[in-house]
Amino acid sequence: MSPDIRELFDAAADDSRQPPIDAEALLARGRRKVRIRTAGATLGTGVLAAAAVVAVTQFPSVVAEGPVQPAGTPFSVATAETTPTAPSTQPPTLPPTPSATTRPPQSAAQTSGTELVRKLSYAEAARRCTLRMRAEYGAAGTPVPTVIGPGESQREGMYVTDLLRIKMPDGTEAHCSVPGSASPSYTQKPEVAPGDARAECGRLTWTNLTSWTVAEQRDTDRGLVAILLSNDRRAMLYCDIDGPGASREKTTAFPGASVYVLHGPQSSGRAGGSPSGVLGAAPDSTPVHWLGAVKDGRQIWGGGGLASKGAVRYVLFAGTRKVAESKVFYGIYAIRVWLPPAAGEPSLVRGYDAAGTVVESYQPF
Amino acid sequence: MPRRDDTAYVEFVNGASRALRRTAYLVCGDWGQAEDLVQEALLKLYVAWPRVAASEGVHAYARRTVVNVAIDAGRKSSKLRSTSDGIPDLPDRHDPVGQLDTRSVVMDGLRELPARARACVVLRYFDDLSVEDTARALGVTTGTVKSQTSRGLDLLRATFERAGLALDLVGGDAP
């Protein structure tokens, strides 16, 4: 008779050679920890007063900052036929790009072009995270609450998403991010059936980042996590830095960060005409630069984080036709693209360095 | 304010730490890390003892903390630590029928699972928790527990099949 799973687990977890845990030593550590927390609470009275000041003086301006006015004159898009297979010899040209935060509102008649809707630098994200953390948890150096209460690690029912490998045109693989209840795995290749949420990669509802706010940042012993929450509180960016030294006690530039798009299980509109996004994330923390997009009429919404090393611009192709071109934006940003007339859905994104050499190439959907 | 009962805490640690460490080991795959996780959870329990003792079962709280800490740790380290990492286990002289091989397959199978699916399977089939209790422990819905458990069992079954072992993974109990 085959052993059942309980017997297998029981045998696998044989701890007969493990020394017992010293309860008295734990008790001593616990008492010490309580003493420290008690002392911290006394100190924290003053900190809370300061945090209240921060909340009053800082958050209104942060939250009420609201959407950045969209651009009025998106830079033009060269729509000449190109050959994606040999871009290194014919690097696409990039028209001058106006400042994203100073351009006047766009005209309603916009039919083509690329517009940076919102850009939040990592330093600014970290600053906001720090403010938020101070208001919620006290001054820098205050221990992050260590007791994990029910559901506390999954605020608002949101989860870190699974990472689904996507195959690039050149045969290499990267990841995109999809809703899931499991933590990301860089080492596993999930096999999903048609209809599985993970098969819907690229079809997640995603509002733009115009009013996204930092919802949480916490440092762990292995890195730092910052979360930007969408204004509808149904999606968020999860910026995760693996590396010692990253801490909320200091501004961190997020080098080598991974950025995920998160969705809660309550999120309903994963498909359809809503602006959507998916993240192109590499397994080795290779910079993320594009949150993907879906078509919304003649518009495409996308966004991202860091650009590939050396990249200075990205070009979207529909087949062999170049349909949009964008400079590189470092930071967490939202971008809107209008497809030129008769252009199909972009099927390829290529990143170029200053010499016109392709530094990245992948499918945007 | 409830009083912190140190005697009761020590009694609880002496009585429950072994089971908690075994659960942690199955979730994280490493005895050293399992001990760290359990100690961390028990320290949190001590801090929260007055509240927890007055409101809910301390064992459920401790187990929930162990598993969530393990999941968080696994999330950061991206992958479960291999059982072959670090100092290898000493050969077991009392293993005439190859139990170590089977254990290795079990741990390899668990290692292949996403963290939450692994936790679901361990809580359901090692700790014998109900779907509802597992959901409470992990802070997820019962539907998530069912789907994650089912997914975990499928992956475990595949691992066993690759190892040429025909084992009753479900034990007659549906996820």
Coordinates of C-alpha atoms in Angstrom, one line a residue:
Chain A
M1 CA 0.0 0.0 0.0
S2 CA 1.4 3.4 -0.9
P3 CA 1.9 5.8 2.0
D4 CA -0.3 8.8 2.0
I5 CA 0.9 12.4 2.0
R6 CA 0.6 12.8 5.7
E7 CA 3.0 9.9 6.3
L8 CA 5.4 11.3 3.7
F9 CA 5.4 14.7 5.3
D10 CA 5.8 13.1 8.7
A11 CA 8.8 11.2 7.6
A12 CA 10.3 14.1 5.7
A13 CA 10.0 16.4 8.7
D14 CA 11.8 14.0 11.0
D15 CA 13.4 16.2 13.6
S16 CA 14.9 13.5 15.8
R17 CA 18.3 15.0 15.2
Q18 CA 17.3 18.6 15.9
P19 CA 18.0 20.0 19.3
P20 CA 15.0 21.3 21.3
I21 CA 14.3 25.0 21.3
D22 CA 15.3 26.6 24.5
A23 CA 12.1 28.1 25.9
E24 CA 13.9 30.0 28.7
A25 CA 16.3 31.6 26.3
L26 CA 13.4 32.7 24.1
L27 CA 11.6 34.0 27.2
A28 CA 14.6 36.1 28.0
R29 CA 14.8 37.5 24.5
G30 CA 11.1 38.2 24.6
R31 CA 11.3 40.1 27.8
R32 CA 14.2 42.2 26.3
K33 CA 12.1 42.9 23.2
V34 CA 9.1 44.0 25.2
R35 CA 11.3 46.3 27.2
I36 CA 12.7 47.9 24.0
R37 CA 9.2 48.3 22.6
T38 CA 8.0 49.8 25.8
A39 CA 10.8 52.3 25.7
G40 CA 10.1 53.0 22.1
A41 CA 6.5 53.7 22.8
T42 CA 7.4 56.3 25.3
L43 CA 9.7 57.9 22.8
G44 CA 7.1 57.4 20.1
T45 CA 4.7 59.8 21.8
G46 CA 6.8 62.7 20.5
V47 CA 7.2 61.0 17.2
L48 CA 3.5 60.6 16.7
A49 CA 3.1 64.3 17.3
A50 CA 5.7 65.0 14.7
A51 CA 4.0 62.5 12.4
A52 CA 0.7 64.3 12.8
V53 CA 2.4 67.5 11.7
V54 CA 3.9 65.6 8.7
A55 CA 0.5 64.2 7.8
V56 CA -1.1 67.6 7.9
T57 CA 1.6 69.5 6.2
Q58 CA 2.8 66.9 3.7
F59 CA 0.1 64.5 2.7
P60 CA -2.5 67.0 1.6
S61 CA 0.0 68.3 -0.9
V62 CA 1.1 64.8 -1.9
V63 CA -2.4 63.3 -2.3
A64 CA -4.0 66.4 -3.7
E65 CA -1.3 66.8 -6.1
G66 CA -3.6 65.0 -8.4
P67 CA -3.1 64.2 -12.0
V68 CA -0.4 65.9 -13.9
Q69 CA -1.9 67.7 -16.8
P70 CA -1.5 65.7 -19.9
A71 CA 0.8 66.9 -22.6
G72 CA -0.5 69.1 -25.3
T73 CA 1.9 68.4 -28.0
P74 CA 3.1 64.9 -28.0
F75 CA 6.2 64.6 -30.1
S76 CA 5.5 63.4 -33.5
V77 CA 5.9 59.8 -34.6
A78 CA 7.8 58.8 -37.6
T79 CA 5.6 56.2 -39.3
A80 CA 7.9 55.2 -42.1
E81 CA 8.3 51.6 -42.8
T82 CA 11.3 50.1 -41.1
T83 CA 12.9 46.8 -40.9
P84 CA 12.9 45.6 -37.3
T85 CA 15.3 42.8 -38.1
A86 CA 18.1 45.2 -38.9
P87 CA 17.5 48.2 -36.8
S88 CA 21.1 48.6 -35.7
T89 CA 22.0 50.0 -39.1
Q90 CA 18.9 52.1 -39.3
P91 CA 18.3 53.5 -35.9
P92 CA 15.1 55.3 -35.6
T93 CA 15.3 59.0 -35.0
L94 CA 13.8 60.6 -32.0
P95 CA 12.2 64.0 -32.3
P96 CA 12.9 66.4 -29.4
T97 CA 10.7 65.5 -26.4
P98 CA 9.3 68.3 -24.4
S99 CA 9.2 68.2 -20.6
A100 CA 6.5 65.9 -19.4
T101 CA 5.6 67.9 -16.4
T102 CA 5.4 71.3 -18.0
R103 CA 3.5 70.7 -21.2
P104 CA 0.0 72.2 -21.6
P105 CA -3.0 70.0 -21.9
Q106 CA -3.3 68.1 -25.0
S107 CA -5.9 68.8 -27.6
A108 CA -8.9 66.4 -27.9
A109 CA -8.1 65.9 -31.5
Q110 CA -4.9 64.1 -30.8
T111 CA -4.7 61.1 -33.2
S112 CA -1.1 60.0 -33.0
G113 CA 1.9 60.5 -30.9
T114 CA 3.4 59.5 -27.6
E115 CA 2.7 61.3 -24.4
L116 CA 4.3 60.9 -21.0
V117 CA 1.3 61.2 -18.7
R118 CA 3.0 60.9 -15.4
K119 CA 6.5 60.2 -14.2
L120 CA 7.4 59.7 -10.6
S121 CA 11.1 59.4 -10.0
Y122 CA 12.3 56.7 -7.7
A123 CA 13.8 59.2 -5.4
E124 CA 10.4 60.9 -5.2
A125 CA 8.7 57.6 -4.7
A126 CA 11.2 56.8 -1.9
R127 CA 10.6 60.2 -0.4
R128 CA 6.9 59.7 -0.4
C129 CA 7.3 56.3 1.0
T130 CA 9.4 57.7 3.8
L131 CA 6.8 60.3 4.6
R132 CA 4.1 57.7 4.7
M133 CA 6.1 55.4 6.8
R134 CA 6.8 58.2 9.3
A135 CA 3.2 58.9 9.6
E136 CA 2.2 55.3 9.9
Y137 CA 5.0 53.8 11.9
G138 CA 7.0 56.6 13.4
A139 CA 10.4 58.1 12.6
A140 CA 13.2 56.5 10.7
G141 CA 14.6 53.7 12.8
T142 CA 11.4 52.8 14.5
P143 CA 11.0 49.1 14.1
V144 CA 8.4 48.1 11.5
P145 CA 5.6 46.3 13.3
T146 CA 6.8 42.8 13.5
V147 CA 3.6 41.1 14.5
I148 CA 1.8 40.0 11.4
G149 CA -1.9 40.2 12.1
P150 CA -4.5 38.4 10.1
G151 CA -4.3 39.6 6.5
E152 CA -1.8 42.3 7.4
S153 CA 0.6 41.1 4.8
Q154 CA -2.1 41.3 2.2
R155 CA -3.5 44.7 2.6
E156 CA -6.7 45.4 0.8
G157 CA -6.7 41.8 -0.4
M158 CA -3.9 42.5 -2.8
Y159 CA -1.2 40.0 -3.6
V160 CA 2.1 40.0 -5.1
T161 CA 1.6 38.5 -8.5
D162 CA 2.9 35.5 -10.1
L163 CA 5.5 36.1 -12.7
L164 CA 4.8 34.5 -16.0
R165 CA 7.5 33.9 -18.4
I166 CA 7.0 35.4 -21.8
K167 CA 9.0 34.4 -24.8
M168 CA 10.8 37.2 -26.7
P169 CA 11.1 37.3 -30.5
D170 CA 14.7 36.3 -30.2
G171 CA 13.8 33.2 -28.2
T172 CA 14.9 34.5 -24.8
E173 CA 12.5 34.7 -22.0
A174 CA 11.4 37.4 -19.6
H175 CA 8.6 37.8 -17.3
C176 CA 5.4 39.7 -17.1
S177 CA 3.3 40.0 -14.1
V178 CA -0.3 38.7 -13.6
P179 CA -2.6 38.5 -10.7
G180 CA -2.1 35.6 -8.4
S181 CA -2.3 34.5 -4.8
A182 CA 1.2 33.1 -4.9
S183 CA 4.4 35.0 -4.4
P184 CA 6.5 35.5 -7.5
S185 CA 8.8 32.8 -8.5
Y186 CA 11.7 33.5 -10.7
T187 CA 12.7 29.9 -11.0
Q188 CA 9.5 28.2 -12.0
K189 CA 7.7 28.2 -15.2
P190 CA 4.0 28.1 -14.5
E191 CA 2.0 26.1 -17.0
V192 CA -1.4 27.6 -17.3
A193 CA -4.5 26.5 -19.0
P194 CA -6.5 28.7 -21.3
G195 CA -8.6 31.0 -19.2
D196 CA -6.3 30.9 -16.3
A197 CA -5.6 34.4 -15.1
R198 CA -2.0 34.0 -15.7
A199 CA -2.8 33.4 -19.4
E200 CA -4.3 36.8 -19.5
C201 CA -1.0 38.5 -19.2
G202 CA -1.2 41.7 -20.9
R203 CA -4.9 42.2 -20.3
L204 CA -5.0 43.6 -16.8
T205 CA -7.0 46.6 -16.0
W206 CA -4.7 49.4 -15.3
T207 CA -5.5 53.0 -14.8
N208 CA -2.8 55.5 -15.5
L209 CA -0.5 56.7 -12.8
T210 CA -1.7 60.2 -12.6
S211 CA -2.8 60.0 -9.0
W212 CA -1.1 56.9 -7.8
T213 CA 0.2 57.3 -4.3
V214 CA 2.6 55.5 -2.2
A215 CA 0.7 53.1 0.0
E216 CA 3.3 51.3 1.9
Q217 CA 7.0 50.9 2.2
R218 CA 8.7 48.5 4.5
D219 CA 12.2 47.4 4.8
T220 CA 13.1 43.8 5.6
D221 CA 16.3 42.2 6.4
R222 CA 17.0 41.6 2.8
G223 CA 15.8 44.6 1.1
L224 CA 13.1 47.2 0.7
V225 CA 9.6 47.1 -0.6
A226 CA 7.6 50.1 -1.7
I227 CA 4.1 50.0 -3.0
L228 CA 2.3 52.6 -5.1
L229 CA -1.4 52.3 -5.0
S230 CA -3.7 53.3 -7.8
N231 CA -6.4 55.8 -7.0
D232 CA -9.1 53.2 -7.4
R233 CA -7.2 51.0 -4.9
R234 CA -7.4 48.0 -7.2
A235 CA -4.0 48.0 -8.6
M236 CA -0.6 48.8 -7.4
L237 CA 3.0 48.9 -8.3
Y238 CA 5.2 46.8 -6.1
C239 CA 8.8 47.9 -6.1
D240 CA 11.0 45.3 -4.5
I241 CA 14.7 45.8 -3.9
D242 CA 16.6 42.7 -3.1
G243 CA 19.8 43.7 -1.5
P244 CA 21.3 44.5 1.9
G245 CA 21.5 48.1 2.9
A246 CA 18.3 49.1 1.3
S247 CA 16.3 50.7 4.0
R248 CA 13.5 53.2 4.6
E249 CA 15.9 55.1 6.7
K250 CA 17.5 56.6 3.7
T251 CA 16.5 57.6 0.2
T252 CA 17.1 54.7 -2.2
A253 CA 17.5 55.0 -5.9
F254 CA 15.9 51.6 -6.5
P255 CA 18.8 50.3 -8.6
G256 CA 18.1 46.8 -9.6
A257 CA 14.6 47.0 -8.5
S258 CA 11.8 44.7 -9.7
V259 CA 8.5 46.3 -10.2
Y260 CA 5.3 44.4 -10.3
V261 CA 1.8 45.3 -11.1
L262 CA -0.5 44.0 -8.4
H263 CA -4.2 43.4 -8.5
G264 CA -6.5 42.4 -5.8
P265 CA -8.8 39.5 -6.1
Q266 CA -11.7 41.9 -6.1
S267 CA -10.4 43.4 -9.3
S268 CA -13.0 42.7 -11.9
G269 CA -12.1 44.2 -15.2
R270 CA -9.1 42.4 -16.3
A271 CA -10.0 42.6 -20.0
G272 CA -11.9 44.9 -22.2
G273 CA -11.3 48.4 -23.3
S274 CA -9.9 49.8 -20.1
P275 CA -6.4 51.0 -20.1
S276 CA -4.4 48.0 -19.1
G277 CA -0.9 47.2 -18.3
V278 CA 1.4 44.3 -17.8
L279 CA 4.9 44.4 -16.7
G280 CA 8.0 43.3 -18.5
A281 CA 10.3 42.2 -15.7
A282 CA 13.4 40.3 -16.0
P283 CA 14.2 37.5 -13.6
D284 CA 17.5 38.9 -12.5
S285 CA 16.1 42.3 -11.7
T286 CA 17.0 43.5 -15.1
P287 CA 15.4 46.9 -15.4
V288 CA 11.8 47.1 -16.1
H289 CA 10.7 49.8 -18.6
W290 CA 7.3 48.9 -19.9
L291 CA 4.2 48.0 -18.1
G292 CA 2.7 46.8 -21.3
A293 CA -0.4 48.1 -22.8
V294 CA -3.7 47.4 -24.3
K295 CA -5.5 49.2 -27.0
D296 CA -8.2 51.6 -25.9
G297 CA -9.6 52.7 -29.1
R298 CA -6.7 54.2 -30.9
Q299 CA -4.8 54.7 -27.6
I300 CA -2.4 52.4 -25.9
W301 CA -1.5 52.8 -22.3
G302 CA 1.7 51.7 -20.8
G303 CA 4.3 52.5 -18.3
G304 CA 7.2 51.2 -16.5
G305 CA 10.2 51.7 -14.3
L306 CA 13.8 51.5 -15.3
A307 CA 15.1 51.2 -18.8
S308 CA 17.5 48.7 -20.1
K309 CA 21.1 49.6 -19.6
G310 CA 22.3 51.9 -22.4
A311 CA 18.8 52.4 -23.8
V312 CA 18.0 55.9 -24.9
R313 CA 14.8 55.3 -26.8
Y314 CA 12.2 52.7 -27.5
V315 CA 10.3 52.1 -30.7
L316 CA 7.1 50.2 -31.2
F317 CA 6.6 48.3 -34.3
A318 CA 3.4 46.8 -35.8
G319 CA 4.9 44.2 -38.1
T320 CA 7.6 46.1 -39.9
R321 CA 5.9 49.5 -39.4
K322 CA 7.1 51.8 -36.8
V323 CA 4.1 53.2 -35.0
A324 CA 5.5 55.0 -32.0
E325 CA 8.7 56.1 -30.6
S326 CA 9.6 57.2 -27.1
K327 CA 12.6 58.4 -25.2
V328 CA 13.5 56.5 -22.1
F329 CA 11.9 57.5 -18.9
Y330 CA 13.5 56.5 -15.7
G331 CA 11.1 56.3 -12.9
I332 CA 7.6 55.0 -12.4
Y333 CA 5.6 56.4 -15.2
A334 CA 2.6 56.1 -17.4
I335 CA 2.7 56.7 -21.1
R336 CA 0.0 57.0 -23.6
V337 CA 0.4 56.2 -27.3
W338 CA -1.9 57.1 -30.1
L339 CA -1.6 54.7 -33.0
P340 CA -1.3 56.4 -36.4
P341 CA -4.0 55.8 -38.9
A342 CA -4.3 52.2 -40.1
A343 CA -1.6 51.0 -37.8
G344 CA -2.1 47.7 -36.2
E345 CA -1.4 46.6 -32.7
P346 CA 2.2 46.9 -31.9
S347 CA 3.9 43.5 -32.0
L348 CA 7.4 44.4 -31.1
V349 CA 9.2 46.9 -28.9
R350 CA 12.8 47.6 -29.4
G351 CA 15.2 49.6 -27.3
Y352 CA 18.1 51.3 -28.8
D353 CA 21.2 52.9 -27.4
A354 CA 22.8 56.1 -28.6
A355 CA 24.6 54.3 -31.4
G356 CA 21.4 52.8 -32.7
T357 CA 22.2 49.3 -31.5
V358 CA 19.3 47.3 -30.2
V359 CA 19.7 46.7 -26.5
E360 CA 16.3 45.1 -25.9
S361 CA 13.6 43.6 -28.0
Y362 CA 10.4 42.0 -26.9
Q363 CA 6.7 41.6 -27.6
P364 CA 4.6 44.2 -25.9
F365 CA 1.5 42.1 -25.5
Chain B
M1 CA -4.6 45.2 30.5
P2 CA -4.0 41.4 30.5
R3 CA -1.0 40.2 32.4
R4 CA 1.9 38.5 30.6
D5 CA 2.1 35.0 31.9
D6 CA 5.7 33.9 31.5
T7 CA 5.1 30.5 32.9
A8 CA 2.3 29.8 30.5
Y9 CA 4.5 31.0 27.7
V10 CA 7.4 28.7 28.6
E11 CA 5.0 25.8 28.8
F12 CA 3.6 26.6 25.4
V13 CA 7.0 26.9 23.8
N14 CA 8.1 23.6 25.3
G15 CA 5.0 22.0 24.1
A16 CA 4.5 23.5 20.7
S17 CA 7.9 24.5 19.3
R18 CA 8.7 21.1 17.9
A19 CA 5.5 20.9 15.9
L20 CA 5.9 24.4 14.7
R21 CA 9.5 23.8 13.6
R22 CA 8.5 20.7 11.7
T23 CA 5.8 22.8 9.9
A24 CA 8.3 25.5 9.2
Y25 CA 10.8 23.0 7.9
L26 CA 8.3 21.7 5.4
V27 CA 7.4 25.2 4.3
C28 CA 11.0 26.5 4.0
G29 CA 13.0 23.4 3.4
D30 CA 15.9 24.0 5.8
W31 CA 16.2 23.1 9.4
G32 CA 18.3 26.1 10.3
Q33 CA 15.9 28.5 8.7
A34 CA 13.0 26.7 10.2
E35 CA 14.4 27.2 13.7
D36 CA 15.0 30.9 12.9
L37 CA 11.4 31.2 11.7
V38 CA 10.0 29.5 14.7
Q39 CA 12.0 31.6 17.1
E40 CA 11.0 34.7 15.4
A41 CA 7.4 33.7 15.5
L42 CA 7.6 32.7 19.2
L43 CA 9.2 36.1 20.0
K44 CA 6.3 37.8 18.3
L45 CA 4.0 35.6 20.2
Y46 CA 5.6 36.7 23.5
V47 CA 5.1 40.3 22.6
A48 CA 1.5 39.7 21.7
W49 CA 0.8 37.2 24.4
P50 CA -1.6 39.2 26.5
R51 CA -3.7 40.0 23.5
V52 CA -3.5 36.6 21.8
A53 CA -4.1 34.6 24.9
A54 CA -7.2 36.5 25.6
S55 CA -8.6 36.5 22.1
E56 CA -7.6 33.4 20.2
G57 CA -5.7 30.2 20.4
V58 CA -2.0 30.8 20.8
H59 CA -1.1 27.8 18.8
A60 CA -3.1 29.0 15.8
Y61 CA -1.5 32.4 16.2
A62 CA 2.0 31.0 16.4
R63 CA 1.4 28.7 13.4
R64 CA 0.0 31.5 11.4
T65 CA 3.0 33.7 12.2
V66 CA 5.4 30.9 11.3
V67 CA 3.9 30.3 8.0
N68 CA 3.5 33.9 7.0
V69 CA 7.1 34.7 8.0
A70 CA 8.2 31.7 6.0
I71 CA 6.2 32.9 3.0
D72 CA 7.6 36.4 3.3
A73 CA 11.1 35.0 3.6
G74 CA 10.7 32.8 0.6
R75 CA 9.3 35.7 -1.4
K76 CA 12.4 37.7 -0.8
S77 CA 14.8 34.9 -1.5
S78 CA 12.9 34.0 -4.6
K79 CA 13.3 30.3 -4.2
L80 CA 13.2 27.7 -1.6
R81 CA 16.6 26.9 -0.3
S82 CA 17.8 23.6 -1.6
T83 CA 18.1 20.8 0.9
S84 CA 21.6 20.2 -0.5
D85 CA 22.6 23.8 0.4
G86 CA 25.0 24.2 3.2
I87 CA 26.2 21.4 5.4
P88 CA 24.8 18.1 4.1
D89 CA 22.9 15.9 6.5
L90 CA 24.8 13.0 8.0
P91 CA 24.0 9.7 6.5
D92 CA 21.4 7.9 8.4
R93 CA 22.5 4.4 9.4
H94 CA 18.9 3.4 10.0
D95 CA 17.7 3.8 6.5
P96 CA 17.6 0.3 5.1
V97 CA 14.7 0.9 2.8
G98 CA 15.7 4.1 1.2
Q99 CA 13.5 6.4 3.2
L100 CA 16.0 9.2 2.7
D101 CA 15.4 9.0 -1.0
T102 CA 11.7 9.4 -0.4
R103 CA 12.2 12.3 1.9
S104 CA 14.4 13.9 -0.7
V105 CA 11.6 13.5 -3.3
V106 CA 9.1 15.0 -0.9
M107 CA 11.3 18.0 -0.2
D108 CA 12.1 18.4 -3.8
G109 CA 8.5 18.3 -4.6
L110 CA 7.7 20.9 -2.0
R111 CA 10.5 23.0 -3.2
E112 CA 8.9 23.1 -6.6
L113 CA 5.8 24.7 -5.3
P114 CA 5.1 28.4 -5.0
A115 CA 5.3 29.5 -1.5
R116 CA 1.6 29.9 -0.8
A117 CA 0.7 26.6 -2.5
R118 CA 3.4 24.9 -0.4
A119 CA 1.9 26.5 2.8
C120 CA -1.6 25.4 1.8
V121 CA -0.5 21.8 1.2
V122 CA 1.5 21.6 4.4
L123 CA -1.2 23.1 6.6
R124 CA -3.8 20.9 5.0
Y125 CA -2.0 17.6 5.0
F126 CA 0.6 17.9 7.7
D127 CA -1.1 20.0 10.2
D128 CA -4.5 18.6 9.3
L129 CA -6.1 22.0 9.2
S130 CA -9.5 22.4 7.5
V131 CA -9.9 24.5 4.5
E132 CA -11.4 27.2 6.6
D133 CA -8.6 27.1 9.2
T134 CA -6.0 27.1 6.5
A135 CA -7.6 30.2 5.0
R136 CA -7.6 31.9 8.4
A137 CA -4.0 31.0 8.9
L138 CA -2.9 32.4 5.6
G139 CA -5.3 35.3 5.5
V140 CA -6.8 34.2 2.2
T141 CA -10.1 33.0 1.0
T142 CA -11.2 29.4 1.1
G143 CA -11.3 29.4 -2.6
T144 CA -7.7 30.4 -2.7
V145 CA -6.8 27.6 -0.4
K146 CA -8.7 25.1 -2.5
S147 CA -7.1 26.2 -5.7
Q148 CA -3.6 26.5 -4.3
T149 CA -3.9 23.1 -2.6
S150 CA -5.1 21.6 -5.8
R151 CA -2.3 23.2 -7.8
G152 CA 0.2 22.1 -5.2
L153 CA -0.9 18.5 -5.2
D154 CA -0.7 18.4 -9.0
L155 CA 2.8 19.6 -8.9
L156 CA 3.7 17.2 -6.1
R157 CA 2.2 14.4 -8.0
A158 CA 4.2 15.3 -11.1
T159 CA 7.4 15.4 -9.0
F160 CA 6.7 11.9 -7.7
E161 CA 5.9 10.6 -11.1
R162 CA 9.2 11.9 -12.4
A163 CA 10.9 10.1 -9.5
G164 CA 9.2 6.9 -10.5
L165 CA 7.2 6.8 -7.4
A166 CA 3.6 5.9 -7.3
L167 CA 2.3 7.4 -4.1
D168 CA -1.1 8.3 -2.7
L169 CA -0.6 12.1 -2.5
V170 CA -4.2 12.9 -1.7
G171 CA -4.8 10.2 0.8
G172 CA -8.4 10.0 -0.2
D173 CA -9.0 13.6 0.9
A174 CA -9.9 16.2 -1.7
P175 CA -8.4 19.6 -1.5

